[in-house]
Coordinates of C-alpha atoms and ligand atoms in Angstrom, one line a residue:
M1 CA 110.4 101.1 134.0
S2 CA 108.1 101.5 131.3
F3 CA 109.3 103.1 128.0
A4 CA 108.3 103.1 124.3
I5 CA 110.8 102.8 121.2
Y6 CA 109.5 103.7 117.8
G7 CA 110.4 102.2 114.4
V8 CA 109.2 101.3 111.2
G9 CA 106.2 99.0 111.4
V10 CA 106.4 96.7 108.4
S11 CA 103.7 94.2 109.4
G12 CA 100.8 95.3 111.1
G13 CA 98.8 93.8 114.2
I14 CA 99.4 93.6 118.0
A15 CA 101.6 91.2 119.8
I16 CA 102.2 90.9 123.6
G17 CA 104.8 88.8 125.1
R18 CA 108.3 88.3 126.3
A19 CA 111.4 89.3 124.7
H20 CA 113.8 86.6 123.0
L21 CA 117.1 88.5 122.2
A22 CA 119.0 87.2 119.3
S23 CA 122.8 88.7 118.4
H24 CA 122.4 87.1 115.0
A25 CA 120.2 84.1 113.7
A26 CA 123.5 82.2 112.6
L27 CA 124.7 82.4 116.0
E28 CA 121.8 81.0 117.8
V29 CA 122.9 77.4 117.6
A30 CA 121.6 74.5 119.3
H31 CA 123.6 72.4 121.8
H32 CA 124.2 68.6 121.3
T33 CA 126.2 66.4 123.6
L34 CA 128.2 64.0 121.8
P35 CA 129.5 60.4 122.3
R36 CA 133.1 60.4 123.4
D37 CA 134.2 58.8 120.5
Q38 CA 133.0 61.6 118.1
V39 CA 135.0 64.4 120.0
S40 CA 138.0 64.0 117.8
N41 CA 135.8 64.3 114.7
E42 CA 134.1 67.2 115.8
I43 CA 137.5 68.8 116.6
A44 CA 138.5 68.1 113.2
R45 CA 135.3 69.5 111.8
L46 CA 136.0 72.6 113.5
D47 CA 139.4 72.9 112.2
T48 CA 138.1 72.1 108.4
A49 CA 135.9 75.0 108.9
F50 CA 138.6 77.4 110.2
T51 CA 140.7 76.3 107.1
A52 CA 137.9 77.2 104.8
V53 CA 137.5 80.5 106.5
R54 CA 140.9 81.1 106.3
E55 CA 140.8 80.4 102.4
E56 CA 137.7 82.5 102.1
L57 CA 139.6 85.5 103.5
E58 CA 142.6 85.0 101.6
A59 CA 140.5 85.0 98.2
L60 CA 138.7 87.9 99.4
H61 CA 142.2 89.6 99.9
R62 CA 143.1 88.7 96.5
S63 CA 140.0 90.2 95.0
V64 CA 140.8 93.6 96.5
V65 CA 144.2 94.2 95.6
S66 CA 143.4 97.4 93.6
G67 CA 140.6 100.3 93.8
P68 CA 140.3 103.1 96.3
A69 CA 139.0 100.7 99.2
A70 CA 141.6 98.3 98.8
A71 CA 143.9 99.3 101.6
E72 CA 141.1 99.9 104.1
Y73 CA 139.3 96.8 103.5
G74 CA 142.6 94.6 103.1
A75 CA 143.4 95.8 106.9
F76 CA 139.9 94.8 107.7
L77 CA 140.6 91.4 106.3
D78 CA 143.9 91.0 107.9
L79 CA 142.2 91.8 111.2
H80 CA 139.7 89.0 110.7
R81 CA 142.5 86.7 109.7
M82 CA 144.3 87.6 112.9
I83 CA 141.1 86.9 115.1
L84 CA 140.7 83.7 113.4
D85 CA 144.2 82.6 114.0
D86 CA 143.9 83.9 117.4
P87 CA 144.3 80.9 119.8
T88 CA 141.8 82.3 122.4
L89 CA 139.3 81.5 119.9
S90 CA 140.4 78.4 117.8
T91 CA 142.7 76.4 120.4
A92 CA 139.8 77.4 123.3
A93 CA 137.0 76.2 121.2
K94 CA 138.6 72.9 120.5
T95 CA 139.7 72.5 124.3
Y96 CA 135.9 73.4 124.9
I97 CA 134.7 70.4 122.5
A98 CA 137.1 68.1 124.2
Q99 CA 136.0 69.0 128.1
N100 CA 132.5 69.3 127.2
Q101 CA 131.8 66.7 124.6
C102 CA 129.5 69.2 122.5
N103 CA 129.2 70.2 118.7
A104 CA 131.6 72.4 117.4
E105 CA 128.9 75.4 116.7
W106 CA 128.2 75.4 120.5
A107 CA 131.9 75.4 121.4
I108 CA 132.9 78.2 119.1
T109 CA 129.6 80.4 120.3
Q110 CA 130.8 79.7 123.9
Q111 CA 134.1 80.8 123.0
M112 CA 132.9 83.9 121.4
E113 CA 131.0 84.8 124.5
V114 CA 134.3 84.7 126.6
L115 CA 135.8 87.2 124.1
M116 CA 133.1 89.4 124.0
A117 CA 133.0 89.9 127.8
Q118 CA 136.7 90.4 127.7
F119 CA 136.0 93.3 124.8
E120 CA 133.3 94.9 127.2
E121 CA 136.1 95.6 129.8
I122 CA 138.1 97.5 127.2
E123 CA 138.0 101.4 127.9
D124 CA 139.0 102.4 124.4
P125 CA 135.9 102.6 122.6
Y126 CA 137.2 102.0 119.2
L127 CA 138.8 98.9 120.6
R128 CA 135.6 97.9 122.1
E129 CA 133.9 98.2 118.9
R130 CA 136.2 95.4 117.4
K131 CA 134.1 92.9 119.1
T132 CA 131.7 93.3 116.0
D133 CA 134.8 91.7 113.9
V134 CA 135.0 88.8 116.3
I135 CA 131.2 88.2 115.8
Q136 CA 131.7 88.5 112.0
V137 CA 134.4 85.9 112.0
V138 CA 132.5 83.5 114.1
E139 CA 129.6 83.9 111.8
R140 CA 131.7 82.9 108.8
V141 CA 133.1 79.7 110.8
L142 CA 129.4 79.1 111.8
K143 CA 128.4 79.4 108.1
V144 CA 130.7 76.8 107.0
L145 CA 129.8 74.4 109.8
L146 CA 126.2 74.9 109.5
G147 CA 126.5 73.9 105.7
H148 CA 126.7 70.5 107.5
P149 CA 124.0 68.1 107.5
G150 CA 122.2 67.7 111.2
Y151 CA 122.3 71.4 112.1
V152 CA 119.0 72.6 114.0
P153 CA 118.3 76.1 114.3
A154 CA 117.7 77.2 118.0
Q155 CA 114.1 77.0 118.9
P156 CA 112.5 79.9 120.7
K157 CA 111.5 79.5 124.1
R158 CA 108.3 78.0 124.6
D159 CA 106.9 79.4 127.9
G160 CA 104.6 82.0 126.7
D161 CA 104.6 84.3 123.6
S162 CA 108.3 84.8 122.4
I163 CA 109.1 88.1 120.4
L164 CA 112.4 87.9 118.6
V165 CA 114.7 91.2 119.1
A166 CA 117.7 91.3 116.8
H167 CA 120.1 93.8 115.7
D168 CA 120.1 93.0 112.0
L169 CA 119.3 89.9 110.1
S170 CA 119.6 88.9 106.6
P171 CA 116.7 87.8 104.4
A172 CA 118.2 84.4 104.7
D173 CA 118.0 84.3 108.5
V174 CA 114.6 85.6 108.6
I175 CA 113.4 82.9 106.3
Q176 CA 114.4 80.3 108.7
Y177 CA 112.0 81.5 111.2
K178 CA 109.0 80.7 109.0
Q179 CA 109.0 77.5 110.8
H180 CA 109.4 78.9 114.3
A181 CA 106.9 80.3 116.9
F182 CA 107.7 83.9 117.6
T183 CA 104.7 86.2 117.8
A184 CA 106.5 89.3 117.0
F185 CA 109.6 90.2 115.2
L186 CA 111.8 93.3 115.8
T187 CA 115.2 94.5 114.3
D188 CA 117.5 97.7 114.8
L189 CA 118.2 97.9 111.3
G190 CA 116.4 97.6 107.9
G191 CA 114.1 99.8 105.8
L192 CA 110.4 99.4 105.0
T193 CA 111.1 97.6 101.9
S194 CA 114.4 95.8 102.6
H195 CA 114.0 92.2 101.8
T196 CA 114.4 91.4 105.5
A197 CA 111.3 93.4 106.2
I198 CA 109.6 91.7 102.9
V199 CA 110.2 88.4 104.6
A200 CA 109.3 89.4 108.1
R201 CA 105.9 90.6 106.7
S202 CA 105.5 87.2 105.2
L203 CA 105.8 85.5 108.7
N204 CA 102.6 87.2 108.9
I205 CA 103.3 88.6 112.6
P206 CA 103.8 92.2 114.0
S207 CA 107.0 93.4 112.8
I208 CA 109.1 96.6 113.3
V209 CA 112.4 97.4 111.6
A210 CA 114.9 100.3 112.0
L211 CA 114.3 100.4 116.0
H212 CA 118.0 101.4 116.3
V213 CA 118.2 100.8 120.0
A214 CA 115.9 97.9 120.8
R215 CA 118.6 95.4 120.9
R216 CA 120.5 97.6 123.6
L217 CA 117.8 98.8 125.6
I218 CA 115.3 95.3 125.7
R219 CA 116.6 92.6 127.9
D220 CA 115.8 89.1 127.6
N221 CA 112.4 88.2 129.1
D222 CA 110.9 91.7 129.2
V223 CA 107.5 92.1 128.8
L224 CA 106.5 93.7 125.4
I225 CA 103.7 95.2 123.7
V226 CA 104.5 95.4 119.8
D227 CA 102.2 97.4 117.7
G228 CA 103.2 96.6 114.1
G229 CA 100.7 99.1 112.4
Q230 CA 102.1 102.2 114.5
G231 CA 105.6 100.9 114.5
V232 CA 105.9 101.0 118.5
V233 CA 107.1 98.6 121.1
I234 CA 106.3 99.3 124.7
V235 CA 108.8 97.7 127.0
D236 CA 107.4 96.5 130.4
P237 CA 104.0 98.0 130.1
D238 CA 101.8 98.6 133.3
E239 CA 98.4 96.8 133.7
H240 CA 96.5 99.5 132.6
V241 CA 98.2 99.8 129.4
L242 CA 98.2 95.9 128.8
S243 CA 94.6 95.7 129.1
E244 CA 94.0 98.4 126.5
Y245 CA 96.3 96.5 124.0
R246 CA 94.4 93.3 124.8
L247 CA 91.2 95.1 123.9
R248 CA 92.8 96.5 120.5
Q249 CA 94.2 93.1 119.9
S250 CA 90.8 91.2 120.2
Q251 CA 89.1 94.1 117.8
L252 CA 91.7 93.5 115.2
E253 CA 91.0 89.6 115.5
L254 CA 87.5 90.7 115.0
E255 CA 88.1 92.7 111.9
K256 CA 90.4 89.7 110.4
Q257 CA 87.4 87.6 110.9
K258 CA 85.3 89.9 109.1
L259 CA 87.4 90.2 106.1
K260 CA 87.7 86.4 105.7
R261 CA 84.2 86.6 104.6
L262 CA 85.5 88.4 101.6
K263 CA 87.7 85.4 100.5
T264 CA 85.6 84.1 97.4
T265 CA 84.0 87.5 96.7
V266 CA 85.4 88.7 93.1
A267 CA 87.3 91.9 93.6
T268 CA 85.0 94.2 91.4
T269 CA 84.9 98.0 91.5
L270 CA 81.3 99.6 92.1
D271 CA 81.4 100.4 88.5
G272 CA 81.7 96.7 87.8
T273 CA 85.3 96.4 86.7
V274 CA 87.1 93.1 87.6
I275 CA 90.7 93.6 89.3
E276 CA 93.1 90.6 89.8
L277 CA 94.4 90.1 93.0
F278 CA 97.5 88.0 92.9
A279 CA 99.8 87.1 95.6
N280 CA 103.7 87.0 96.2
I281 CA 105.3 84.2 97.8
E282 CA 109.0 83.0 98.8
L283 CA 108.6 79.3 99.3
P284 CA 106.2 76.6 98.1
Q285 CA 104.6 76.3 101.7
D286 CA 103.5 79.6 101.3
V287 CA 100.7 78.7 98.9
E288 CA 98.4 77.6 101.9
Q289 CA 98.2 81.3 102.9
V290 CA 97.6 82.3 99.1
K291 CA 94.7 80.0 99.2
E292 CA 93.4 80.9 102.4
N293 CA 93.1 84.5 101.2
G294 CA 91.6 83.7 97.7
A295 CA 94.1 85.1 95.6
T296 CA 93.4 84.6 91.7
G297 CA 97.1 83.9 90.9
I298 CA 100.7 84.1 92.0
G299 CA 102.2 87.2 90.7
L300 CA 105.8 86.7 92.1
F301 CA 107.2 83.8 93.4
R302 CA 110.9 85.0 94.7
S303 CA 112.4 81.8 93.7
E304 CA 115.8 82.8 95.0
F305 CA 114.7 81.7 98.5
L306 CA 115.0 78.1 97.3
F307 CA 118.8 78.9 97.1
L308 CA 119.5 80.3 100.6
N309 CA 120.5 78.7 103.7
R310 CA 122.2 75.8 102.1
A311 CA 125.7 74.7 101.2
S312 CA 125.1 73.5 97.8
L313 CA 122.8 74.7 94.9
P314 CA 119.2 73.0 94.5
D315 CA 119.5 70.7 91.3
E316 CA 117.1 70.6 88.6
D317 CA 115.0 67.7 90.0
E318 CA 114.8 69.6 93.5
Q319 CA 113.5 72.7 92.0
F320 CA 111.2 71.0 89.4
E321 CA 109.6 69.6 92.5
A322 CA 109.2 72.8 94.0
Y323 CA 107.7 74.7 91.0
R324 CA 105.3 71.7 90.1
A325 CA 104.0 71.4 93.7
V326 CA 102.8 75.2 93.6
A327 CA 101.8 74.9 89.9
R328 CA 99.5 71.7 91.1
K329 CA 98.3 73.5 94.2
M330 CA 97.2 76.5 92.2
R331 CA 95.2 74.3 89.9
G332 CA 95.7 76.0 86.8
L333 CA 95.7 79.8 88.1
P334 CA 98.8 81.7 86.8
V335 CA 102.0 81.0 88.8
T336 CA 104.6 83.8 88.1
I337 CA 108.1 82.1 88.9
R338 CA 110.6 84.7 88.9
T339 CA 113.9 83.6 87.9
F340 CA 116.5 83.7 90.7
D341 CA 117.1 87.3 91.9
L342 CA 120.1 86.6 94.0
G343 CA 123.1 89.1 94.7
A344 CA 123.0 92.4 96.6
D345 CA 121.1 91.4 100.2
K346 CA 120.3 87.8 99.1
N347 CA 123.5 85.8 98.8
L348 CA 124.5 82.3 98.3
D349 CA 126.1 80.7 101.4
N350 CA 129.6 80.2 99.8
A351 CA 129.3 83.7 97.9
K352 CA 133.0 84.9 97.7
R353 CA 132.3 88.2 95.8
V354 CA 132.3 91.4 97.7
A355 CA 130.9 94.6 95.7
A356 CA 131.3 98.0 97.0
N357 CA 127.7 98.6 95.7
P358 CA 125.9 95.3 95.5
A359 CA 122.6 96.8 94.7
L360 CA 124.3 97.9 91.4
G361 CA 126.5 94.9 91.1
L362 CA 126.0 91.4 89.7
R363 CA 122.3 90.8 90.8
A364 CA 119.4 89.2 89.5
I365 CA 119.0 88.9 85.5
R366 CA 122.9 89.9 85.6
L367 CA 124.0 87.2 87.7
C368 CA 121.6 84.4 85.7
L369 CA 123.6 85.5 82.7
A370 CA 126.9 85.4 84.4
E371 CA 126.2 81.8 85.4
P372 CA 124.4 80.3 82.5
Q373 CA 124.8 76.7 83.7
M374 CA 122.9 77.6 86.8
F375 CA 120.2 79.5 84.8
N376 CA 119.9 76.7 82.5
T377 CA 119.1 74.3 85.4
Q378 CA 116.4 76.6 86.6
L379 CA 114.9 77.3 83.2
R380 CA 114.7 73.5 82.6
A381 CA 113.2 73.0 86.0
I382 CA 110.7 75.8 85.5
L383 CA 110.0 74.4 81.8
R384 CA 109.4 70.9 83.0
A385 CA 107.0 72.0 85.7
S386 CA 105.1 74.2 83.2
R387 CA 102.8 71.3 82.0
Y388 CA 101.2 70.9 85.4
G389 CA 99.7 74.4 85.4
Q390 CA 99.8 77.8 84.1
I391 CA 103.3 78.9 84.9
R392 CA 104.9 82.1 83.5
I393 CA 108.5 83.2 83.6
L394 CA 109.3 86.7 84.9
V395 CA 112.9 88.1 84.4
P396 CA 114.2 90.6 87.2
M397 CA 116.1 93.7 87.1
L398 CA 116.1 94.2 83.3
S399 CA 117.8 97.4 82.2
S400 CA 118.7 96.5 78.4
V401 CA 117.0 94.7 75.5
A402 CA 120.3 92.9 75.3
E403 CA 119.4 91.0 78.6
I404 CA 116.0 90.0 77.3
T405 CA 117.4 88.6 74.1
Q406 CA 119.8 86.7 75.8
T407 CA 117.4 85.4 78.2
L408 CA 115.0 84.4 75.5
H409 CA 118.1 82.6 73.7
L410 CA 119.0 80.8 76.7
L411 CA 115.2 79.7 77.4
E412 CA 115.0 78.5 73.7
N413 CA 118.3 76.4 74.3
A414 CA 116.7 74.9 77.6
K415 CA 113.6 74.2 75.5
Q416 CA 115.6 72.5 72.7
S417 CA 117.4 70.3 75.2
L418 CA 114.1 69.3 76.8
R419 CA 112.7 68.2 73.2
N420 CA 116.0 66.3 72.8
D421 CA 115.2 64.5 76.0
K422 CA 111.7 64.1 75.0
I423 CA 110.3 65.9 78.1
P424 CA 107.3 67.8 77.7
F425 CA 106.9 71.3 78.6
D426 CA 104.5 74.3 77.7
E427 CA 105.7 75.4 74.4
K428 CA 104.0 78.7 74.6
I429 CA 105.1 79.5 78.1
Q430 CA 104.9 83.2 78.7
V431 CA 108.0 85.4 79.5
G432 CA 107.5 88.6 81.3
G433 CA 110.0 91.5 82.5
M434 CA 110.2 93.4 85.8
V435 CA 110.4 97.1 85.3
E436 CA 112.4 98.0 88.3
I437 CA 114.9 100.2 86.9
P438 CA 114.4 103.6 85.3
A439 CA 115.9 102.6 82.1
A440 CA 113.4 100.0 81.5
A441 CA 110.6 102.4 82.3
L442 CA 111.9 104.8 79.6
C443 CA 112.4 102.2 76.9
L444 CA 109.4 100.4 77.7
D445 CA 108.3 100.5 74.2
I446 CA 111.2 98.4 72.8
F447 CA 111.0 96.1 75.9
M448 CA 107.5 95.3 75.3
R449 CA 108.0 93.9 72.0
K450 CA 109.9 91.1 73.3
L451 CA 108.0 90.3 76.4
D452 CA 104.3 88.9 77.0
F453 CA 103.9 90.9 80.1
L454 CA 105.3 93.3 82.8
S455 CA 105.4 93.5 86.5
I456 CA 106.5 96.7 88.1
G457 CA 109.0 96.1 90.9
T458 CA 108.3 99.5 92.9
N459 CA 110.6 98.4 95.7
D460 CA 113.5 98.5 93.5
L461 CA 112.0 101.1 91.0
I462 CA 112.0 103.6 93.9
Q463 CA 115.7 102.6 95.2
Y464 CA 117.0 102.9 91.5
T465 CA 115.2 106.2 90.7
L466 CA 115.9 108.1 93.8
A467 CA 119.5 106.5 94.6
I468 CA 118.3 105.2 98.0
D469 CA 119.5 101.9 99.1
R470 CA 116.3 100.0 100.4
A471 CA 118.3 98.3 102.9
D472 CA 120.0 101.2 104.4
D473 CA 118.0 102.6 107.4
T474 CA 120.2 105.8 107.5
V475 CA 118.5 106.9 104.2
A476 CA 115.1 105.3 104.7
H477 CA 113.6 108.6 105.4
L478 CA 114.2 109.8 101.9
Y479 CA 112.7 106.5 100.5
D480 CA 109.6 108.2 99.2
S481 CA 107.0 106.1 97.2
L482 CA 105.0 109.3 96.4
H483 CA 107.9 111.3 95.1
P484 CA 106.6 112.8 91.5
A485 CA 109.4 111.0 89.9
V486 CA 108.3 107.7 91.0
L487 CA 104.7 108.4 90.6
R488 CA 105.3 109.6 86.9
L489 CA 107.2 106.5 86.1
V490 CA 104.7 104.1 87.5
A491 CA 101.9 106.0 85.5
H492 CA 103.7 105.9 82.4
I493 CA 104.5 102.1 82.6
I494 CA 101.0 101.3 83.4
R495 CA 99.7 103.8 80.7
S496 CA 102.2 102.5 77.7
A497 CA 101.4 99.1 78.7
N498 CA 97.4 99.5 78.4
R499 CA 98.0 101.1 75.4
T500 CA 99.7 98.0 73.7
G501 CA 97.4 95.7 75.5
T502 CA 100.7 94.3 77.3
P503 CA 99.2 92.9 80.8
V504 CA 100.9 94.9 83.7
A505 CA 100.9 94.1 87.4
V506 CA 102.5 96.1 90.4
C507 CA 104.4 93.4 92.7
G508 CA 106.1 95.7 94.9
E509 CA 105.1 96.6 98.3
I510 CA 102.9 99.5 97.5
A511 CA 100.6 96.8 95.8
G512 CA 99.4 95.6 99.2
D513 CA 99.4 99.0 100.9
I514 CA 95.6 100.4 100.7
V515 CA 96.9 103.8 100.6
F516 CA 98.0 103.2 97.0
T517 CA 95.1 101.2 95.9
R518 CA 92.9 103.8 94.4
L519 CA 95.9 105.8 93.0
L520 CA 96.9 102.8 91.2
L521 CA 93.5 102.0 90.0
G522 CA 93.4 105.4 89.2
F523 CA 96.5 105.3 87.0
G524 CA 94.8 102.2 85.4
L525 CA 96.2 99.4 87.1
R526 CA 94.0 96.2 87.0
M527 CA 96.5 93.7 88.6
F528 CA 98.2 93.8 91.9
S529 CA 100.4 91.4 93.5
M530 CA 101.2 91.2 97.1
H531 CA 101.7 89.4 100.2
P532 CA 98.8 87.0 100.8
A533 CA 98.0 88.5 104.3
Q534 CA 97.2 92.0 102.6
L535 CA 94.9 90.8 100.1
L536 CA 91.5 90.8 101.6
T537 CA 92.0 94.4 102.9
V538 CA 93.2 95.6 99.3
K539 CA 90.1 93.7 98.0
R540 CA 87.9 95.7 100.4
E541 CA 89.4 99.1 99.1
V542 CA 88.8 97.7 95.5
L543 CA 85.0 96.8 96.4
R544 CA 84.4 100.3 97.6
T545 CA 86.1 102.2 94.5
N546 CA 84.4 103.6 91.8
L547 CA 86.8 104.1 88.9
P548 CA 85.2 107.2 87.5
D549 CA 85.6 109.0 90.7
V550 CA 89.4 107.9 91.2
I551 CA 90.7 108.5 87.7
P552 CA 90.6 112.5 87.7
L553 CA 92.0 112.5 91.1
A554 CA 94.8 110.3 90.3
Q555 CA 95.6 112.6 87.2
K556 CA 95.7 115.6 89.8
I557 CA 97.8 113.9 92.1
L558 CA 100.3 113.3 89.2
K559 CA 100.5 116.8 88.5
A560 CA 100.7 118.0 92.2
D561 CA 103.7 120.3 92.3
D562 CA 104.5 120.1 96.0
P563 CA 104.6 117.1 98.6
E564 CA 101.7 118.7 101.0
R565 CA 99.5 118.9 98.0
T566 CA 100.1 115.2 97.0
H567 CA 99.1 114.2 100.5
V568 CA 96.1 116.3 100.6
L569 CA 94.9 115.0 97.3
L570 CA 95.6 111.7 98.3
A571 CA 93.8 111.7 101.6
K572 CA 90.9 113.1 99.5
L573 CA 91.1 110.0 97.0
N574 CA 91.0 107.7 99.9
S575 CA 88.4 109.5 102.1
Ligands
PEP1 C1 110.6 95.0 93.7 O1 111.5 95.2 93.7 O2 109.5 95.6 94.0 C2 110.1 93.5 93.8 C3 109.0 93.0 94.0 O3 111.1 92.7 93.9 P1 112.1 92.2 95.3 O4 111.4 93.2 96.4 O5 112.1 91.1 95.6 O6 113.4 93.0 94.9
MG2 MG1 113.1 93.7 92.9

């Protein structure tokens, strides 16, 4: 039976293929057959992982002895501890290894499936739901196991085009799919600007989040049509619908080919103003796409992705190699490396901290300053790479001047240590700040005195201005990029920066959305940074824009007193 599911499209395009269901990326493990003499080592490896998780749960327990949620959270941790110690999981998994001569990851996920089936039989809905806790415990064990070398993430089935259907994935999970061959990506949870969605967009395949019921209603191997632009999935379509979408697919492909002709065209408005179109990247290999789309620089290198999906931190040399590779490939064009924005939804594999409100917690520059050694390693690596191109440093989530002062102090220390070691670097390396918190926008004059450039992170600026968790799909409908408070802040930041001659870019998702191109140009923005796949569409919009026409309309939108009027004026601006 054919039916449709609606969600939030985060990456456009049409894909037609077969569903590949994933309960969680971390649970998608490979199967290896082991020689008999390795079986006892494998059992010991599983034992060690159980011990590590037990210690992890105990440490978490100790860290939540006080506070309003302590009792509830404590009970939850106790439950996890009980599941961990339950012989149905641990002893049975070890027996499984012994009997089947397989790897520990495979054994524990097989045992989890047995438990899942048992939970499915339970009548009581509350108890039945506890199977989620079993999954979470197994995930913890897997995370420890997967830190070991030799782990190969599962490959999608290759019989035709596979479409990944998942309930929820972390940004770290999604980044693993960069090497994989999925043709579309669907999740039940997530918001438009959640990091999961951003990384999904960077895979450059049609993606839809917040589908709510996809994982439940779609079966493995179902034929699916994914329309990323419209945010719709058609399950089990009939021949007529299939041929209609095949036609649309080829039309979109044609349009893409036409856009490619703009690759080397300078992004100039009709009145002759040159606009810089930069790209956002997560990993060094993304530079290929940056070049294919003719970006004039990298406006945001989310360096924290180098730190995810691994048991240990990347050392100075490894980071240096990554930054130098990007700088070299960009051949003198600006490369803006954001210092690690870890915390919130992007956590290190061994992170033990659990915060009630992680987006308001020890994240980004706060974490950098709390971990000066780790920060120093990154600063030294960036500085060392700075002689191979035009590298700039970008500091995320600034909320106070003290954070800038401390960052500049630590940077000076890193510079001095390199001078002592006689290692050359760019002495005049520029340091910019991300404006992502209303406090920074409101104190911009003070911030600008200490910074060389600014980048407006609208994804977080909207989250913090409207108090909407960007990763929480239950409030996704309230996440409004056109909210007057957001528009006023963005316009204020651009105006203030332009007045003082401080270069300013927007690097949040609205920079790559053509609905906002003219509005931002009208506010005075001359530098955009976006996912490379969005660049040529935005360039086409810039080429069609006459600034003297859009400036007065943008000002009118800023003064609009109701949302309907804002939408009418925006439609007029974009017509
Ligand atoms: C932003 O917040 O707009 C931004 C670009 O940073 P990130 O999406 O990585 O938080
Ligand atoms: Mg941000």
